[in-house]
mmCIF file of C-alpha atoms in Angstrom:
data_model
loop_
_atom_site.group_PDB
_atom_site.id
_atom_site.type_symbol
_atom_site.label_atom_id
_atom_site.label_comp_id
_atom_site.label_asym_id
_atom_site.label_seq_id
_atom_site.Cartn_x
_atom_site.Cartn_y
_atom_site.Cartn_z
ATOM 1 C CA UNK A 521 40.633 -72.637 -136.099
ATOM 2 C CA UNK A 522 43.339 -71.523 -133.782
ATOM 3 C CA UNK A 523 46.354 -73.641 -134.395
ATOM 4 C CA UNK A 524 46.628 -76.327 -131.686
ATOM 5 C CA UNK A 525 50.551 -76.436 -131.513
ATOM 6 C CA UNK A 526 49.574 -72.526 -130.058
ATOM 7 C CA UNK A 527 46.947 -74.028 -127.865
ATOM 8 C CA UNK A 528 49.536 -77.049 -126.985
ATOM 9 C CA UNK A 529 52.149 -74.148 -125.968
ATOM 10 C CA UNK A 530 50.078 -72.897 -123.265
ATOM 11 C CA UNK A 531 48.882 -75.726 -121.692
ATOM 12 C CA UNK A 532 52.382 -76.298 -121.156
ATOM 13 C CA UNK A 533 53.047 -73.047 -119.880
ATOM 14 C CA UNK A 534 49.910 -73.571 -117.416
ATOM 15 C CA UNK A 535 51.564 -76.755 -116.083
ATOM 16 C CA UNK A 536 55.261 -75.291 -115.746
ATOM 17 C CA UNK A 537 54.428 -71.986 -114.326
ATOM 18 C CA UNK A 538 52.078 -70.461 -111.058
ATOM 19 C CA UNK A 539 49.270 -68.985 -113.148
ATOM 20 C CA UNK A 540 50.409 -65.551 -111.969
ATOM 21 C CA UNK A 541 53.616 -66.225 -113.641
ATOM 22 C CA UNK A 542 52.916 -65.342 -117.214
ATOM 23 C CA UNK A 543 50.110 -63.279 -118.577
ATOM 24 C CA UNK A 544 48.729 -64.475 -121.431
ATOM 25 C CA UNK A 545 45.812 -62.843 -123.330
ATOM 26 C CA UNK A 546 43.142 -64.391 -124.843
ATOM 27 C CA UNK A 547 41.459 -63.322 -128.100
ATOM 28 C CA UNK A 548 38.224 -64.164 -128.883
ATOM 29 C CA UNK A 549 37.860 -66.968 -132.074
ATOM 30 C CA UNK A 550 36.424 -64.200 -134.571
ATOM 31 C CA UNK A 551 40.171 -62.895 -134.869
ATOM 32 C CA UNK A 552 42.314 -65.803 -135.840
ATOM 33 C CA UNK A 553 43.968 -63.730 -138.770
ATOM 34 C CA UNK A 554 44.782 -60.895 -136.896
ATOM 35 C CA UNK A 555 46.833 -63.315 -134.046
ATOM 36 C CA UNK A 556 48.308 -64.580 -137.604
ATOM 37 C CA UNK A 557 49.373 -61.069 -138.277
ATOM 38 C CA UNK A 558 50.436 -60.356 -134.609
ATOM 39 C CA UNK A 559 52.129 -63.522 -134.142
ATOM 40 C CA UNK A 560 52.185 -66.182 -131.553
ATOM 41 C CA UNK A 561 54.004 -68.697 -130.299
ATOM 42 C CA UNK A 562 54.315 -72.730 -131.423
ATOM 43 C CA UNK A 563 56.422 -75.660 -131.473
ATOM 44 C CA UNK A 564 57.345 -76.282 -128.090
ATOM 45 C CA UNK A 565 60.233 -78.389 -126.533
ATOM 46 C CA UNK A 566 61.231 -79.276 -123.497
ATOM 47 C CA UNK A 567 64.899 -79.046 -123.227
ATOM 48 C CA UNK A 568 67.277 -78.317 -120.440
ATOM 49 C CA UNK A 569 66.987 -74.469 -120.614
ATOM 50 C CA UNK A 570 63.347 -74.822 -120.112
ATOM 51 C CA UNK A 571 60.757 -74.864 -122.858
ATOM 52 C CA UNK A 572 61.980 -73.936 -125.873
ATOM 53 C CA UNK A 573 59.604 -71.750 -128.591
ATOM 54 C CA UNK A 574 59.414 -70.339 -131.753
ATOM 55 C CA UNK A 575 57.413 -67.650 -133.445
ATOM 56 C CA UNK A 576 54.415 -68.762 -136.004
ATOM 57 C CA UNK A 577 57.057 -67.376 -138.855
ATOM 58 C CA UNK A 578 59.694 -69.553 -137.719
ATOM 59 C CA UNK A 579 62.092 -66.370 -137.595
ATOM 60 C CA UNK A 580 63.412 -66.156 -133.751
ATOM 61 C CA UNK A 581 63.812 -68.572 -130.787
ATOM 62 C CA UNK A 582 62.458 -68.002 -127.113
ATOM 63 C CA UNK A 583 62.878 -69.926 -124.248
ATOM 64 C CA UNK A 584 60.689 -69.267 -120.972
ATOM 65 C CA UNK A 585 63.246 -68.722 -118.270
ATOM 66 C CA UNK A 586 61.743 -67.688 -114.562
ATOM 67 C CA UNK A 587 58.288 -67.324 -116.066
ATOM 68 C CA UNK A 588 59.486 -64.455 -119.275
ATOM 69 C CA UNK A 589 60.126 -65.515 -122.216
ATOM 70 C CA UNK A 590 63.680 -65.098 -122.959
ATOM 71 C CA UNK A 591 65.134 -64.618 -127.163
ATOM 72 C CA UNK A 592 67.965 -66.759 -127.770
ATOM 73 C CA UNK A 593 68.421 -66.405 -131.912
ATOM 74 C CA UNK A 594 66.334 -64.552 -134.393
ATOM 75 C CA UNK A 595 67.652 -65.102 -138.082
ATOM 76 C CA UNK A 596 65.487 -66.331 -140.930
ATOM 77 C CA UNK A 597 64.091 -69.822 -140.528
ATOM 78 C CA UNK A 598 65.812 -70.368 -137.546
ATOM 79 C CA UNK A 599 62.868 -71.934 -136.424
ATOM 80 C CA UNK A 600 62.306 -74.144 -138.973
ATOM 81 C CA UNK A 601 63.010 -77.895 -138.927
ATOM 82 C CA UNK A 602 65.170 -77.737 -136.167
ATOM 83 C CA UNK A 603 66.152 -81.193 -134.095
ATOM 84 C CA UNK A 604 66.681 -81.384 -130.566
ATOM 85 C CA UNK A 605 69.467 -83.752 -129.788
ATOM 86 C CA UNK A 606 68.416 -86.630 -127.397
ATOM 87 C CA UNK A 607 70.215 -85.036 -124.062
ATOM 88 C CA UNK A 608 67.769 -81.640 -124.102
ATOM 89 C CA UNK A 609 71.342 -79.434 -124.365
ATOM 90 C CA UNK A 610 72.039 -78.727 -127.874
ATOM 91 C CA UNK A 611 69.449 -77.677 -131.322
ATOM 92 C CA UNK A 612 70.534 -78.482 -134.864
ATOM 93 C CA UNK A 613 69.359 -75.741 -137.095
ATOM 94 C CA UNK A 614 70.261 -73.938 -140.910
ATOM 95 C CA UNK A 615 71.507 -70.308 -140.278
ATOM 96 C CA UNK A 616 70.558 -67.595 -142.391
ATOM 97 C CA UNK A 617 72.925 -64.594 -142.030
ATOM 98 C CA UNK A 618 72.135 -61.547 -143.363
ATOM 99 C CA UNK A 619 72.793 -61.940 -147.111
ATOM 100 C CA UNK A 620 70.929 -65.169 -147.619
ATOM 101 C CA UNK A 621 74.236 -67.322 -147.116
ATOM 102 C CA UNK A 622 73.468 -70.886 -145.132
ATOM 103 C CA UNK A 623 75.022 -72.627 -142.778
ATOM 104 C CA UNK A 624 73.998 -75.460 -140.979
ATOM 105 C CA UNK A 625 74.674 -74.783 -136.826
ATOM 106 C CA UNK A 626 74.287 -76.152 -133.601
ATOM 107 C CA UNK A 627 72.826 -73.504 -130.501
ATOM 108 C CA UNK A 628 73.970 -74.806 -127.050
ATOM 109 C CA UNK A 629 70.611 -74.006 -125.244
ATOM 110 C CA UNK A 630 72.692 -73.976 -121.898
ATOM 111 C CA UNK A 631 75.171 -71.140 -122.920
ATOM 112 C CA UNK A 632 73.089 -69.759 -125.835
ATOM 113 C CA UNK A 633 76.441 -70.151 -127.734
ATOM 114 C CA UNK A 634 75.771 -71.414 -132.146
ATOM 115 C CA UNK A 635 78.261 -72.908 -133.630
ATOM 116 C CA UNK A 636 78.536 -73.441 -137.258
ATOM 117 C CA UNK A 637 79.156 -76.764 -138.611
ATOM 118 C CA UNK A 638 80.409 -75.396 -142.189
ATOM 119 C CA UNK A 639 81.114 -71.779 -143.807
ATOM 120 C CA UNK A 640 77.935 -70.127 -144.865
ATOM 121 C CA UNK A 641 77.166 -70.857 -148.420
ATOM 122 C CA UNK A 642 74.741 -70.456 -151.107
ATOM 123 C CA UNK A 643 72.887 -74.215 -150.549
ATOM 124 C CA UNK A 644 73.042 -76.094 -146.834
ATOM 125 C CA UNK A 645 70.472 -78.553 -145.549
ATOM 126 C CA UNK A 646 69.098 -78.661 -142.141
ATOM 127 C CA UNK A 647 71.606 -80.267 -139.748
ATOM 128 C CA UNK A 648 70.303 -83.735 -138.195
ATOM 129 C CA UNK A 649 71.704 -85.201 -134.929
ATOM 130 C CA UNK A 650 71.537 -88.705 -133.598
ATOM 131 C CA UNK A 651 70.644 -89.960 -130.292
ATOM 132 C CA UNK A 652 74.411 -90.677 -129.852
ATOM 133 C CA UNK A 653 75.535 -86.841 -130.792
ATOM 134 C CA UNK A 654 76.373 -87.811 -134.677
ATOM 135 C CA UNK A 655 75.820 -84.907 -136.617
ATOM 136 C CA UNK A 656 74.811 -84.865 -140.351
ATOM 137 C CA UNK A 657 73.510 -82.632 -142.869
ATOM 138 C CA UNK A 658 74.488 -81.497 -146.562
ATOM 139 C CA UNK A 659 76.277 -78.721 -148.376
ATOM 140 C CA UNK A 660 75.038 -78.325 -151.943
ATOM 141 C CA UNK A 661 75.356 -82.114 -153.263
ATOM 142 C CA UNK A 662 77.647 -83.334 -150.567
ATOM 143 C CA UNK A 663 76.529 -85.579 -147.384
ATOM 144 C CA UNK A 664 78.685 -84.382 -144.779
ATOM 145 C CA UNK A 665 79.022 -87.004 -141.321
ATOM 146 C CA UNK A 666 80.714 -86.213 -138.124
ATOM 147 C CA UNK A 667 80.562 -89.027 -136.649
ATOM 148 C CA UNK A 668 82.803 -90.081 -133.390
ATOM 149 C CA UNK A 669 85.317 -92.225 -135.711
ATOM 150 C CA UNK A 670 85.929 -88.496 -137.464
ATOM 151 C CA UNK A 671 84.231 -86.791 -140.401
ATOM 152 C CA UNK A 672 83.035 -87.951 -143.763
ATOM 153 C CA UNK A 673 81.901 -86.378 -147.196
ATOM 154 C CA UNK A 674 79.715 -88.396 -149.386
ATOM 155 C CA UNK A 675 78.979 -87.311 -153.075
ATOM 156 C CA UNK A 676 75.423 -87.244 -153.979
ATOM 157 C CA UNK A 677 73.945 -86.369 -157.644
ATOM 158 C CA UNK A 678 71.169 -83.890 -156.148
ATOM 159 C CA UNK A 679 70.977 -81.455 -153.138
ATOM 160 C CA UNK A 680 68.343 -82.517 -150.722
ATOM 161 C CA UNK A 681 66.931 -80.398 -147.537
ATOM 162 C CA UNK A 682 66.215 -82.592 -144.864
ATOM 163 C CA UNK A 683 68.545 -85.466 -143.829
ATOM 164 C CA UNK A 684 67.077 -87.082 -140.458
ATOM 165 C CA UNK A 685 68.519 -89.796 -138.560
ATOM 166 C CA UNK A 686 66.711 -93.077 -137.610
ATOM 167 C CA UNK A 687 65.408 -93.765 -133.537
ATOM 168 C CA UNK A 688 68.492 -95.827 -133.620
ATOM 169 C CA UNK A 689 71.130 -94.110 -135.032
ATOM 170 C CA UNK A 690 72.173 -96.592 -137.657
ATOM 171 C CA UNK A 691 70.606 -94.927 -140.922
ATOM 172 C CA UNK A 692 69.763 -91.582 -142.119
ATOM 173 C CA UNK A 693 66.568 -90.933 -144.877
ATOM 174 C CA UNK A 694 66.068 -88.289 -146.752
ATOM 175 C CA UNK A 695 64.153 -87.397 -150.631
ATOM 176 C CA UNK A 696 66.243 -87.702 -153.451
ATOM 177 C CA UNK A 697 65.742 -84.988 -156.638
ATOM 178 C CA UNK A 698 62.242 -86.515 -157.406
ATOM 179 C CA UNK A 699 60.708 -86.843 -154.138
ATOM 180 C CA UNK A 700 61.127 -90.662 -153.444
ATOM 181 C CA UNK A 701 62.256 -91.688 -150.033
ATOM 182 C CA UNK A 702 66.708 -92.972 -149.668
ATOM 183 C CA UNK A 703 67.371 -94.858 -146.413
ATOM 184 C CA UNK A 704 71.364 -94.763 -146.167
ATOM 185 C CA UNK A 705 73.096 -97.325 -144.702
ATOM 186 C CA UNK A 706 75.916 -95.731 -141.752
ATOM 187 C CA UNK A 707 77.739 -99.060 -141.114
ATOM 188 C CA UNK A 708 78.074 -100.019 -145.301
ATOM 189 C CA UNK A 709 78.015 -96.667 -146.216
ATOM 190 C CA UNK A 710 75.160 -97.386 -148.718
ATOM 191 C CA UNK A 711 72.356 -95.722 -150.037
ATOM 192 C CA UNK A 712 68.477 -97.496 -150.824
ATOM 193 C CA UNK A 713 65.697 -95.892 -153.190
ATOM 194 C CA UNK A 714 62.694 -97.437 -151.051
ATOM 195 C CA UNK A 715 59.874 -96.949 -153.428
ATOM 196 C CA UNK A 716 59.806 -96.067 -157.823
ATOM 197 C CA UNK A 717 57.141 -93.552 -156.648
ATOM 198 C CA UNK A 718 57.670 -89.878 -156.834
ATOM 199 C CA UNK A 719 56.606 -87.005 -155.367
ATOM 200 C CA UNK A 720 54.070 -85.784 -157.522
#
């Protein structure tokens, strides 16, 4: 089955762009592994640079600017768990450099300009940002904030991934070291273990 976030991509491409705009080819059903192989294109976003793309590997992203597709990072993962912040202008994303180092970053999709939020390291999460611009995401077992009443570490007793804020800015959830599901508390500064169950 051809993966529908692929199909979803170029329905959206249809409806941006003159069909004359971008040629897209179209291989028959019988060769799904080798488009794997090849690689195509999934995930799409709208933001304010235009639609933004990544590759099925998560390893580079594209944007289609005047009907081409355009590369604005390739790094490993950059693809991967990224969060568009509410306004369409910036991407939260981990950084892989070239020796495996992390860092969690933020690429302005207007000037194509990333930013690193920390120093590259050996453990970062992915960087999560609310609908009011907060920024947060971890650095081996710290919780790192930047918040607009300044920054803020938090000590944790595990390193977790993925830190994601709530629709409404007030909380952040993530998995603690055995897979159950933390709800953290912004304004008390708190932290909730919302079920006994773990991830099994």
């Amino acid at each position: 089955i051809i993966n529908r976030m692929f199909l979803l991509a170029l329905s959206l491409l249809a409806l941006c762009f003159p069909m004359n705009a971008i040629e897209v080819e179209v291989l028959p059903l019988s060769t799904t592994y080798e488009m794997t192989e090849m690689g195509y294109l999934e995930s799409p976003q709208l933001t304010i640079a235009g639609l933004l793309l990544t590759d099925n590997r998560q390893q580079a992203l594209y944007v289609v600017e005047d009907g081409a597709l355009k590369m604005l990072l390739s790094a490993p993962g950059c693809g991967r768990y990224t969060e568009l912040s509410a306004d369409g202008t910036r991407l939260a994303l981990k950084h892989i450099n070239a020796n495996g180092k992390q860092a969690p970053a933020v690429l302005d999709l207007k000037s194509g300009e990333l930013t690193l939020l920390n120093g590259y390291v050996d453990q970062c999460g992915q960087p999560t940002v609310s609908p009011m611009g907060d920024v947060a995401y971890t650095v081996g077992r710290q919780l790192h904030l930047m918040m607009a009443d300044g920054k803020k570490q938090i000590a944790l007793d595990y390193y977790t991934n993925i830190v994601r804020f709530s629709p409404d800015g007030r909380f952040l959830a993530w998995s603690d070291a055995d897979g159950r599901p933390v709800l953290f508390d912004l304004q008390t500064m708190q932290q909730k273990c919302l079920s006994e169950q773990m991830d099994l």
